[in-house]
Structures are given as structure tokens and as C-alpha cells.
Short mmCIF file of C-alpha atoms in Angstrom, two decimals:
data_model
loop_
_atom_site.label_atom_id
_atom_site.label_comp_id
_atom_site.label_asym_id
_atom_site.label_seq_id
_atom_site.Cartn_x
_atom_site.Cartn_y
_atom_site.Cartn_z
CA UNK A 1 22.91 -40.65 -54.98
CA UNK A 2 23.98 -37.41 -56.95
CA UNK A 3 23.58 -37.47 -60.52
CA UNK A 4 24.00 -34.82 -63.22
CA UNK A 5 22.36 -35.61 -66.78
CA UNK A 6 23.04 -33.23 -69.68
CA UNK A 7 21.27 -32.96 -72.84
CA UNK A 8 20.51 -30.44 -75.74
CA UNK A 9 23.77 -30.80 -77.76
CA UNK A 10 23.91 -31.35 -81.42
CA UNK A 11 24.88 -29.93 -84.64
CA UNK A 12 24.47 -26.05 -85.22
CA UNK A 13 25.68 -23.79 -88.02
CA UNK A 14 27.92 -20.90 -87.11
CA UNK A 15 25.89 -17.95 -85.73
CA UNK A 16 23.37 -20.42 -84.25
CA UNK A 17 21.99 -21.12 -80.88
CA UNK A 18 21.50 -23.77 -78.52
CA UNK A 19 20.48 -24.36 -74.99
CA UNK A 20 22.17 -27.14 -72.88
CA UNK A 21 20.40 -28.70 -69.86
CA UNK A 22 21.79 -30.46 -66.96
CA UNK A 23 19.13 -31.97 -64.64
CA UNK A 24 20.47 -32.83 -61.08
CA UNK A 25 19.21 -35.27 -58.62
CA UNK A 26 20.38 -36.14 -55.14
CA UNK A 27 20.97 -32.58 -54.17
CA UNK A 28 19.67 -29.16 -54.77
CA UNK A 29 21.19 -26.99 -57.58
CA UNK A 30 20.34 -23.81 -56.10
CA UNK A 31 22.44 -24.65 -52.79
CA UNK A 32 25.81 -25.34 -54.91
CA UNK A 33 28.00 -23.75 -57.04
CA UNK A 34 27.18 -25.25 -60.59
CA UNK A 35 29.81 -24.82 -63.61
CA UNK A 36 29.90 -25.69 -67.39
CA UNK A 37 33.24 -27.05 -68.48
CA UNK A 38 34.10 -27.86 -72.04
CA UNK A 39 36.61 -29.93 -73.89
CA UNK A 40 37.16 -29.50 -77.62
CA UNK A 41 38.18 -32.72 -79.60
CA UNK A 42 41.45 -33.83 -78.61
CA UNK A 43 42.05 -30.98 -76.24
CA UNK A 44 42.30 -30.10 -72.70
CA UNK A 45 39.37 -28.88 -70.09
CA UNK A 46 38.38 -25.44 -70.33
CA UNK A 47 36.28 -23.65 -67.58
CA UNK A 48 33.23 -21.86 -69.27
CA UNK A 49 30.76 -20.46 -66.49
CA UNK A 50 29.69 -20.73 -63.16
CA UNK A 51 26.53 -19.68 -61.14
CA UNK A 52 26.90 -19.20 -57.46
CA UNK A 53 24.25 -20.30 -55.05
CA UNK A 54 23.67 -16.70 -54.58
CA UNK A 55 22.69 -16.34 -58.12
CA UNK A 56 25.89 -14.48 -59.23
CA UNK A 57 27.41 -15.56 -62.43
CA UNK A 58 30.72 -15.46 -64.30
CA UNK A 59 32.00 -16.27 -67.78
CA UNK A 60 35.23 -17.02 -69.42
CA UNK A 61 36.42 -14.26 -71.86
CA UNK A 62 35.88 -16.61 -74.84
CA UNK A 63 32.33 -17.05 -74.34
CA UNK A 64 31.32 -13.57 -72.54
CA UNK A 65 28.48 -11.81 -74.07
CA UNK A 66 27.15 -14.83 -76.15
CA UNK A 67 26.58 -17.59 -73.47
CA UNK A 68 24.23 -17.22 -70.46
CA UNK A 69 24.13 -19.71 -67.41
CA UNK A 70 20.97 -19.99 -65.72
CA UNK A 71 18.95 -22.57 -63.44
CA UNK A 72 15.41 -23.44 -62.74
CA UNK A 73 14.92 -24.27 -59.18
CA UNK A 74 11.53 -25.87 -59.58
CA UNK A 75 13.17 -28.29 -62.08
CA UNK A 76 16.45 -28.72 -60.23
CA UNK A 77 17.96 -27.99 -63.48
CA UNK A 78 21.14 -25.84 -64.96
CA UNK A 79 21.09 -24.38 -68.33
CA UNK A 80 23.66 -22.71 -70.77
CA UNK A 81 22.13 -20.72 -73.36
CA UNK A 82 24.71 -20.33 -76.24
CA UNK A 83 24.26 -17.67 -78.92
CA UNK A 84 26.24 -16.52 -81.97
CA UNK A 85 28.03 -19.93 -81.80
CA UNK A 86 31.38 -20.29 -83.69
CA UNK A 87 33.40 -23.27 -84.92
CA UNK A 88 35.85 -22.86 -81.96
CA UNK A 89 32.75 -23.58 -79.56
CA UNK A 90 32.77 -27.16 -80.87
CA UNK A 91 33.37 -29.15 -77.79
CA UNK A 92 32.06 -31.73 -75.26
CA UNK A 93 30.23 -29.58 -72.74
CA UNK A 94 30.10 -31.13 -68.99
CA UNK A 95 28.23 -29.63 -66.02
CA UNK A 96 29.91 -30.14 -62.81
CA UNK A 97 29.07 -29.54 -59.11
CA UNK A 98 31.38 -27.71 -56.91
CA UNK A 99 31.72 -29.18 -53.43
CA UNK A 100 33.43 -27.60 -50.54
CA UNK A 101 35.95 -28.52 -47.83
CA UNK A 102 37.33 -25.96 -45.39
CA UNK A 103 36.74 -23.12 -48.01
CA UNK A 104 38.37 -25.12 -50.98
CA UNK A 105 36.16 -25.87 -53.83
CA UNK A 106 36.48 -28.94 -56.13
CA UNK A 107 34.41 -30.59 -58.83
CA UNK A 108 33.26 -33.63 -57.25
CA UNK A 109 30.34 -34.64 -59.59
CA UNK A 110 30.24 -34.46 -63.35
CA UNK A 111 27.72 -35.14 -65.95
CA UNK A 112 28.56 -37.51 -68.95
CA UNK A 113 28.87 -34.56 -71.40
CA UNK A 114 26.77 -33.42 -74.34
CA UNK A 115 28.48 -32.62 -77.64
CA UNK A 116 28.16 -29.48 -79.41
CA UNK A 117 29.18 -29.24 -83.01
CA UNK A 118 29.30 -25.83 -84.81
CA UNK A 119 29.68 -26.40 -88.55
CA UNK A 120 28.04 -25.50 -91.83
CA UNK B 1 43.38 -14.36 -64.21
CA UNK B 2 45.54 -17.23 -62.88
CA UNK B 3 47.08 -19.45 -65.35
CA UNK B 4 48.21 -23.03 -64.45
CA UNK B 5 50.90 -24.94 -66.34
CA UNK B 6 51.59 -28.54 -66.06
CA UNK B 7 54.64 -30.53 -67.04
CA UNK B 8 55.42 -32.70 -68.76
CA UNK B 9 52.71 -32.67 -71.24
CA UNK B 10 53.12 -36.45 -71.80
CA UNK B 11 54.93 -39.14 -69.90
CA UNK B 12 55.54 -42.76 -70.89
CA UNK B 13 56.33 -45.03 -67.84
CA UNK B 14 55.80 -48.84 -66.92
CA UNK B 15 53.50 -50.51 -64.47
CA UNK B 16 54.96 -50.43 -61.09
CA UNK B 17 56.85 -47.13 -61.82
CA UNK B 18 56.86 -43.93 -59.41
CA UNK B 19 55.56 -41.15 -61.38
CA UNK B 20 55.45 -37.26 -60.67
CA UNK B 21 53.37 -34.60 -62.50
CA UNK B 22 54.00 -30.90 -61.74
CA UNK B 23 51.62 -28.11 -61.75
CA UNK B 24 52.64 -24.44 -61.55
CA UNK B 25 50.40 -21.40 -60.93
CA UNK B 26 51.04 -17.93 -62.28
CA UNK B 27 50.50 -16.62 -58.78
CA UNK B 28 50.19 -17.85 -55.08
CA UNK B 29 46.90 -19.87 -54.77
CA UNK B 30 47.87 -21.14 -51.41
CA UNK B 31 46.58 -24.84 -51.32
CA UNK B 32 43.65 -24.31 -53.60
CA UNK B 33 44.68 -26.90 -55.97
CA UNK B 34 42.81 -29.90 -57.23
CA UNK B 35 43.84 -33.01 -59.35
CA UNK B 36 41.59 -34.84 -61.81
CA UNK B 37 41.89 -37.85 -63.89
CA UNK B 38 40.33 -38.46 -67.17
CA UNK B 39 40.01 -41.47 -69.39
CA UNK B 40 39.18 -41.55 -72.99
CA UNK B 41 35.34 -40.84 -73.54
CA UNK B 42 34.73 -40.00 -70.09
CA UNK B 43 34.22 -37.19 -67.65
CA UNK B 44 36.88 -36.12 -65.40
CA UNK B 45 37.32 -37.58 -62.08
CA UNK B 46 38.34 -35.88 -58.70
CA UNK B 47 41.39 -37.43 -57.21
CA UNK B 48 43.04 -34.97 -54.95
CA UNK B 49 41.53 -31.74 -53.26
CA UNK B 50 43.09 -29.00 -51.49
CA UNK B 51 46.46 -30.00 -52.64
CA UNK B 52 46.86 -33.22 -50.61
CA UNK B 53 43.32 -34.44 -49.40
CA UNK B 54 42.55 -37.72 -51.16
CA UNK B 55 38.98 -37.66 -52.69
CA UNK B 56 36.93 -40.70 -51.15
CA UNK B 57 37.49 -43.96 -52.96
CA UNK B 58 40.52 -42.99 -54.43
CA UNK B 59 43.50 -45.36 -54.18
CA UNK B 60 46.39 -44.38 -51.78
CA UNK B 61 48.88 -44.73 -54.31
CA UNK B 62 47.73 -41.05 -55.48
CA UNK B 63 49.16 -38.22 -53.45
CA UNK B 64 49.43 -34.42 -53.88
CA UNK B 65 51.78 -31.94 -52.19
CA UNK B 66 52.60 -28.49 -52.75
CA UNK B 67 51.47 -25.02 -51.75
CA UNK B 68 51.73 -21.26 -53.06
CA UNK B 69 52.58 -21.81 -56.87
CA UNK B 70 54.10 -25.26 -57.05
CA UNK B 71 52.44 -28.59 -56.76
CA UNK B 72 52.75 -32.19 -57.51
CA UNK B 73 50.85 -35.29 -58.07
CA UNK B 74 52.61 -38.49 -57.29
CA UNK B 75 51.66 -42.18 -58.17
CA UNK B 76 53.47 -44.46 -56.05
CA UNK B 77 53.31 -47.52 -58.15
CA UNK B 78 51.54 -47.18 -61.46
CA UNK B 79 48.71 -49.60 -62.16
CA UNK B 80 47.47 -50.34 -65.41
CA UNK B 81 44.32 -48.37 -64.88
CA UNK B 82 46.10 -45.29 -64.13
CA UNK B 83 47.12 -44.80 -67.76
CA UNK B 84 44.95 -41.58 -68.59
CA UNK B 85 45.25 -37.82 -68.59
CA UNK B 86 45.74 -35.71 -65.71
CA UNK B 87 44.73 -32.10 -65.05
CA UNK B 88 45.34 -29.58 -62.21
CA UNK B 89 42.90 -26.99 -61.42
CA UNK B 90 43.06 -23.89 -59.14
CA UNK B 91 40.07 -22.92 -56.99
CA UNK B 92 41.64 -19.84 -55.58
CA UNK B 93 39.74 -17.60 -57.89
CA UNK B 94 37.17 -17.42 -60.79
CA UNK B 95 37.77 -18.45 -63.62
CA UNK B 96 38.74 -21.55 -62.17
CA UNK B 97 41.62 -22.39 -64.56
CA UNK B 98 42.83 -26.02 -65.48
CA UNK B 99 46.33 -26.94 -66.43
CA UNK B 100 46.76 -28.10 -70.14
CA UNK B 101 47.17 -31.93 -68.91
CA UNK B 102 49.40 -34.69 -68.64
CA UNK B 103 49.03 -37.71 -70.75
CA UNK B 104 50.40 -40.85 -68.99
CA UNK B 105 51.22 -43.41 -71.51
CA UNK B 106 52.42 -47.13 -71.09
CA UNK B 107 56.07 -47.65 -72.10
#
């Protein structure tokens, strides 16, 4: 059974850092595109970052230069290192696996989310 | 970057109604369009992928159509459990943009 379990969220001051983790089971993280999506309170879904199976990484403009996505194949875990945090980064952060059918990608499994609050 | 626009932003309907939600891409995305349902306090759940393919386990009252820039999600006969927020998302290119969401409420 595929499962994604996020952790690492919490309250942090503006300018601070946090590292989110997403522990995967039932599949190999290194063999899939893995994504972080966030949702500010009462708002819609915002794509944040992806790491491809080959290791390439991409970021939303809003987090570029501040966030880093990575994975640990030995732990089958995805990470999101978040530095220079701002109030507008306050959100629930979800990790998601990208499944594929006939070259179409879609997020077929999601974690339960971990809440990040940036406030003094 | 591709922008996704949904309409309406909110919708009131009754159990048994037929409902249609529209999603428009800022450029052609062929059929690289997915739909998700999200209930309060929960992660999104995949309903439709590749514009019209029903995800396993999703009731057949949900259907998707469209290609290019214009897409629709239709619920043929609303059930109480369908009241939620719906998002479209393009998978044609990175970043994988989402629409702003359509909140479906009980009339």
C-alpha cells in the first residue's frame, strides 16, 4: 500500500528555517516525480517544487532561492528545506507522488499535510 | 508559465442536480488536465486525469471533457458527499499550475 507521511512543520519566526520530511512506503521515491504543494489558510492549492526521478529540480518563483527539494534514497524520504521564511509561506504543505498514464502526469497519492506557521 | 482559470469560483446546487465546472488554460495543453476534489481538512483526491479518464474508485457520475484550452468537469447527479472544492491542474509543463478552485455548496 502506498503511503506518504509528512512531518517537520511548526511555528517559526520570519527569517527562520524548517525542514519538512515526507516518508514514503509502498513505492520507491527515487523512481517517481515527487512534488510539494502548499495551501495557505482558506486559499487554493499552490505548486511549490518537484524533483524528477533523474534528480532535476524545479521551483515556483515564489520560493526559488529559498527552498530546496531533495530526497534520501536510503530512507525513501523526500525533503523540503525552507530558509528565509516569510509570513506568506504560512500554509499546509503536502507531498504528492506523480503517477503517469500515456505520458500524462497526475498526483495519485498525497500525504496528510504538515502545517507551517511563520509568525513572530 | 501556464495559468489556469476556473469558473465559477463558487456554486450552490441541490442533491440530484447536474453540475458543470469549467477550467481554461492560458495556452493549449492538449489533454494534460487533471481534476481533484478536496474536502475540508483533507488532502486533495484525484478524480479525473488526462482530461477524461476516471481514476479508479471514483463514481461514474463524475466525468471530464475538453482539450486544448477549455475543459469541463461534470457531476451528473449530485450526492451529499460531493459538496467540496474542486481544482483543475495542468500537467503539460512545469510548474504544474492549479486553478483557483470551485467551491460547491449545498443550496
